[in-house]
Coordinates of C-alpha atoms and ligand atoms in Angstrom, one line a residue:
M122 CA 86.7 130.9 68.9
N123 CA 87.1 128.2 66.2
N124 CA 85.1 125.1 66.2
S125 CA 87.7 122.8 67.7
K126 CA 88.3 125.3 70.5
K127 CA 84.6 125.3 71.2
I128 CA 84.4 121.6 71.4
L129 CA 87.4 121.6 73.7
S130 CA 85.8 124.1 76.1
V131 CA 82.5 122.2 76.1
L132 CA 84.5 119.0 76.9
L133 CA 86.3 120.9 79.6
I134 CA 83.1 122.0 81.2
A135 CA 81.7 118.5 81.0
V136 CA 84.8 117.1 82.6
M137 CA 84.6 119.7 85.4
A138 CA 81.0 118.9 86.0
M139 CA 81.8 115.2 86.2
G140 CA 84.6 116.1 88.6
M141 CA 82.2 117.9 90.8
L142 CA 79.7 115.0 90.8
A143 CA 82.6 112.6 91.6
G144 CA 83.6 115.0 94.3
C145 CA 80.2 114.6 95.9
G146 CA 80.5 110.8 95.7
S147 CA 83.9 110.8 97.3
K148 CA 82.8 113.1 100.1
K149 CA 80.4 110.3 101.1
A150 CA 83.2 107.8 100.8
A151 CA 85.3 110.0 103.0
D152 CA 82.6 110.2 105.6
D153 CA 82.4 106.4 105.6
S154 CA 86.1 106.0 106.0
A155 CA 86.0 108.6 108.8
K156 CA 83.5 106.3 110.5
D157 CA 85.7 103.3 110.0
A158 CA 88.7 105.2 111.2
K159 CA 86.9 105.9 114.4
D160 CA 86.9 102.2 115.3
T161 CA 90.5 101.8 114.4
L162 CA 93.5 103.6 115.6
V163 CA 96.1 103.5 112.9
M164 CA 99.7 103.6 114.2
A165 CA 102.7 104.1 112.0
T166 CA 105.9 102.7 113.3
N167 CA 109.3 101.3 112.1
A168 CA 109.6 97.9 113.6
T169 CA 113.4 97.6 113.6
F170 CA 113.9 99.3 116.9
P171 CA 114.0 96.8 119.8
P172 CA 112.8 96.8 122.5
Y173 CA 110.3 99.5 121.5
E174 CA 109.1 97.9 118.3
Y175 CA 110.3 94.8 116.4
V176 CA 108.9 91.9 114.5
E177 CA 108.9 88.4 116.1
G178 CA 107.4 85.7 113.9
D179 CA 104.2 87.2 112.5
D180 CA 103.7 89.6 115.4
F181 CA 104.7 93.1 116.3
K182 CA 106.3 93.3 119.8
G183 CA 107.8 95.9 122.1
I184 CA 107.2 98.6 124.5
D185 CA 105.5 101.0 122.0
V186 CA 103.4 98.2 120.6
E187 CA 102.0 97.3 124.1
I188 CA 101.5 100.8 125.2
A189 CA 99.6 101.6 122.0
G190 CA 97.5 98.5 122.6
E191 CA 96.6 99.8 126.0
I192 CA 95.8 103.3 124.6
A193 CA 93.6 101.8 121.9
K194 CA 91.7 99.8 124.5
K195 CA 91.1 102.9 126.6
L196 CA 89.8 104.7 123.5
G197 CA 87.6 101.7 122.6
M198 CA 89.4 101.3 119.3
K199 CA 91.1 98.5 117.4
L200 CA 94.9 99.1 116.9
D201 CA 96.2 98.8 113.3
I202 CA 100.0 98.9 113.1
Q203 CA 101.6 100.0 109.8
D204 CA 105.3 99.2 109.6
V205 CA 106.9 101.9 107.4
E206 CA 110.3 103.7 107.0
F207 CA 111.0 105.8 110.1
D208 CA 111.6 108.7 107.7
S209 CA 108.0 108.6 106.3
I210 CA 106.1 108.6 109.6
I211 CA 105.8 112.3 110.2
A212 CA 104.6 113.1 106.7
G213 CA 102.1 110.3 106.9
V214 CA 100.7 111.5 110.2
Q215 CA 100.6 115.1 108.8
S216 CA 98.6 114.0 105.8
G217 CA 96.2 112.0 107.9
K218 CA 97.3 108.6 106.4
Y219 CA 98.0 107.4 110.0
D220 CA 96.3 108.6 113.2
M221 CA 99.5 108.6 115.1
G222 CA 103.2 107.8 114.9
M223 CA 104.9 105.8 117.7
A224 CA 108.4 104.7 117.1
G225 CA 110.7 105.6 120.0
M226 CA 110.3 109.0 118.4
T227 CA 112.1 112.0 120.0
V228 CA 110.3 115.3 120.5
T229 CA 112.2 118.0 118.6
D230 CA 111.4 121.6 117.9
E231 CA 111.8 121.0 114.2
R232 CA 109.3 118.0 114.2
K233 CA 106.9 120.1 116.3
Q234 CA 106.5 122.4 113.3
S235 CA 105.0 119.5 111.3
V236 CA 103.1 117.5 114.0
D237 CA 101.9 117.7 117.6
F238 CA 103.4 115.5 120.3
T239 CA 101.6 113.9 123.2
D240 CA 103.1 114.0 126.7
S241 CA 106.3 112.0 126.9
Y242 CA 106.2 108.4 128.0
A243 CA 109.9 107.4 128.0
T244 CA 113.4 108.8 127.9
G245 CA 116.0 108.0 125.3
I246 CA 119.7 108.6 125.2
Q247 CA 121.8 108.9 122.1
V248 CA 124.9 106.7 122.6
I249 CA 127.9 105.8 120.6
I250 CA 128.7 102.2 119.7
V251 CA 132.3 101.3 118.7
K252 CA 134.4 98.2 118.2
K253 CA 136.2 97.1 121.3
G254 CA 139.6 98.7 121.5
S255 CA 138.6 101.6 119.3
D256 CA 140.5 105.0 119.7
I257 CA 137.1 106.6 120.4
K258 CA 136.8 106.5 124.1
S259 CA 134.4 109.4 124.7
V260 CA 132.3 111.7 122.8
D261 CA 135.2 114.2 122.8
D262 CA 137.1 111.9 120.5
L263 CA 134.6 112.4 117.7
S264 CA 135.6 114.9 115.0
E265 CA 134.9 115.9 111.4
D266 CA 137.3 113.1 110.4
T267 CA 135.4 110.3 112.2
K268 CA 133.2 108.1 110.0
I269 CA 129.9 108.1 111.9
G270 CA 127.1 105.7 111.0
V271 CA 123.5 106.7 111.8
Q272 CA 119.9 105.6 111.0
Q273 CA 118.4 107.9 108.3
G274 CA 116.2 110.7 109.5
T275 CA 116.7 110.0 113.2
T276 CA 117.9 112.5 115.8
G277 CA 121.3 110.8 115.9
H278 CA 121.5 111.6 112.2
I279 CA 120.5 115.2 112.7
Y280 CA 122.8 116.0 115.7
A281 CA 125.8 114.2 114.2
S282 CA 125.4 116.2 110.9
D283 CA 125.1 119.4 112.9
D284 CA 128.1 118.7 115.1
Y285 CA 130.5 117.1 112.7
G286 CA 129.2 118.0 109.2
E287 CA 127.4 115.8 106.7
D288 CA 130.6 114.5 105.2
A289 CA 131.4 112.7 108.5
V290 CA 128.0 111.0 108.6
T291 CA 126.8 107.9 106.7
P292 CA 123.1 107.3 106.9
F293 CA 121.7 103.8 106.8
N294 CA 118.1 102.7 106.3
K295 CA 118.2 100.6 109.5
G296 CA 120.2 100.8 112.6
A297 CA 121.2 97.1 112.0
D298 CA 122.8 98.1 108.7
A299 CA 124.9 100.7 110.4
V300 CA 126.1 98.2 113.0
Q301 CA 127.0 95.8 110.2
A302 CA 129.1 98.5 108.5
L303 CA 130.8 99.1 111.8
L304 CA 131.7 95.4 112.2
S305 CA 133.1 95.3 108.7
G306 CA 135.3 98.4 109.4
K307 CA 133.5 100.8 106.9
I308 CA 132.7 103.2 109.7
D309 CA 134.3 104.1 113.1
C310 CA 131.2 104.3 115.2
V311 CA 127.4 104.3 115.3
I312 CA 125.2 106.9 117.0
I313 CA 121.9 105.5 118.0
D314 CA 119.4 105.3 120.9
N315 CA 120.6 103.5 124.0
E316 CA 118.1 100.6 124.1
P317 CA 118.5 99.4 120.5
A318 CA 122.2 99.9 121.0
K319 CA 122.1 97.5 124.0
A320 CA 120.2 95.0 121.9
Y321 CA 122.8 95.2 119.1
I322 CA 125.8 94.8 121.3
E323 CA 124.2 92.0 123.2
S324 CA 124.4 89.9 120.1
N325 CA 127.9 90.9 119.3
D326 CA 131.0 90.5 121.4
E327 CA 133.2 92.7 119.3
L328 CA 131.1 95.8 120.1
E329 CA 130.7 98.1 123.1
I330 CA 128.8 101.3 124.0
I331 CA 131.2 104.0 125.2
D332 CA 130.6 105.4 128.6
T333 CA 129.6 109.0 127.7
E334 CA 126.1 110.0 126.7
Y335 CA 125.8 112.0 123.5
V336 CA 122.3 113.5 123.9
K337 CA 119.3 112.8 126.3
E338 CA 115.8 113.1 124.9
D339 CA 112.1 112.5 125.4
Y340 CA 110.0 110.0 123.4
A341 CA 106.4 110.8 122.6
I342 CA 103.6 109.9 120.2
C343 CA 103.0 112.3 117.3
V344 CA 99.6 113.2 115.9
S345 CA 98.3 115.6 113.3
K346 CA 98.1 119.2 114.3
D347 CA 94.5 119.0 113.1
N348 CA 93.6 116.3 115.6
S349 CA 94.0 117.9 119.0
D350 CA 91.0 115.8 120.1
L351 CA 93.0 112.6 119.6
R352 CA 96.1 114.1 121.2
D353 CA 94.0 115.0 124.3
K354 CA 92.5 111.6 124.5
I355 CA 95.9 109.9 124.2
N356 CA 97.3 112.2 126.9
T357 CA 94.4 111.2 129.3
A358 CA 95.0 107.5 128.5
L359 CA 98.8 107.9 129.0
Q360 CA 98.3 109.6 132.4
E361 CA 96.0 106.8 133.6
L362 CA 98.5 104.2 132.4
K363 CA 101.3 106.0 134.2
D364 CA 99.3 106.3 137.4
D365 CA 98.1 102.7 137.6
G366 CA 101.7 101.4 136.9
T367 CA 100.9 99.8 133.5
I368 CA 103.6 101.7 131.7
D369 CA 106.2 100.8 134.3
K370 CA 105.2 97.2 134.1
I371 CA 105.5 97.1 130.3
V372 CA 108.9 98.9 130.3
S373 CA 110.3 96.6 133.0
K374 CA 109.1 93.5 131.0
Y375 CA 111.4 94.6 128.1
I376 CA 114.1 96.5 130.0
P377 CA 115.0 94.6 133.1
A378 CA 116.3 96.8 135.9
E379 CA 120.1 96.7 136.0
Ligands
LIG161 N1 114.7 108.5 118.8 C1 115.2 108.6 117.5 C2 114.4 109.6 116.7 O1 113.4 110.0 117.1 C3 115.2 107.3 116.8 C4 113.9 106.7 116.6 C5 113.9 105.4 115.7 O2 114.9 105.1 115.0 N2 112.9 104.7 115.7 O3 114.9 110.1 115.8

């Protein structure tokens, strides 16, 4: 070994030793943050999905926001809502950045490989929005030649790509952007969850939801596979909130019976 190599390896050992020391320090920091995290339930959502989650003024509003608030109360924790891209929620829950993801999120077998889901607290339906007078009258009118708009990473995106091929599908960051593209004639329809769909057509006369349902699905909260303790606690809280009518009350506040 020549001299410069020796110096290099001594330096390397020193750096490694420092790394180990630093490692000890950060373990303590991690312990502290675990303690903090215990007081706070960090929820990742994508607040562009009315009536489940949306922003009004400076506040988060919606069914998920209120149910999460009730769950946090039962767990004796503060709720911290992080508004992120829908597409990044599962990875963030998996890595422990967020304690849970709640975003009108559908339980799917594929997602179950990455995260655990709590019991379901709501049902969603994938529906199809078209411009009034469109040739698309039912789901049977969709084909590989239809220009279908979806929200990136959602079940609508996944199913439409599976059924009609990726070339037929245009993903948008937000459901609202897909609806805008429909209005301007860039796409022929939008596949999206029924309640946000209703909210979009309510504010637009030119649009309608066609009468056939595309897919029915269950919404649940996702948690890390390493945190079955939290999943169990949330399930207990959800059951209590179902039994005492709190969930029904929250849902009917946002979705009036027809
Ligand atoms: N329910 C759909 C899904 O889980 C859409 C959810 C959303 O856009 N927030 O993919």
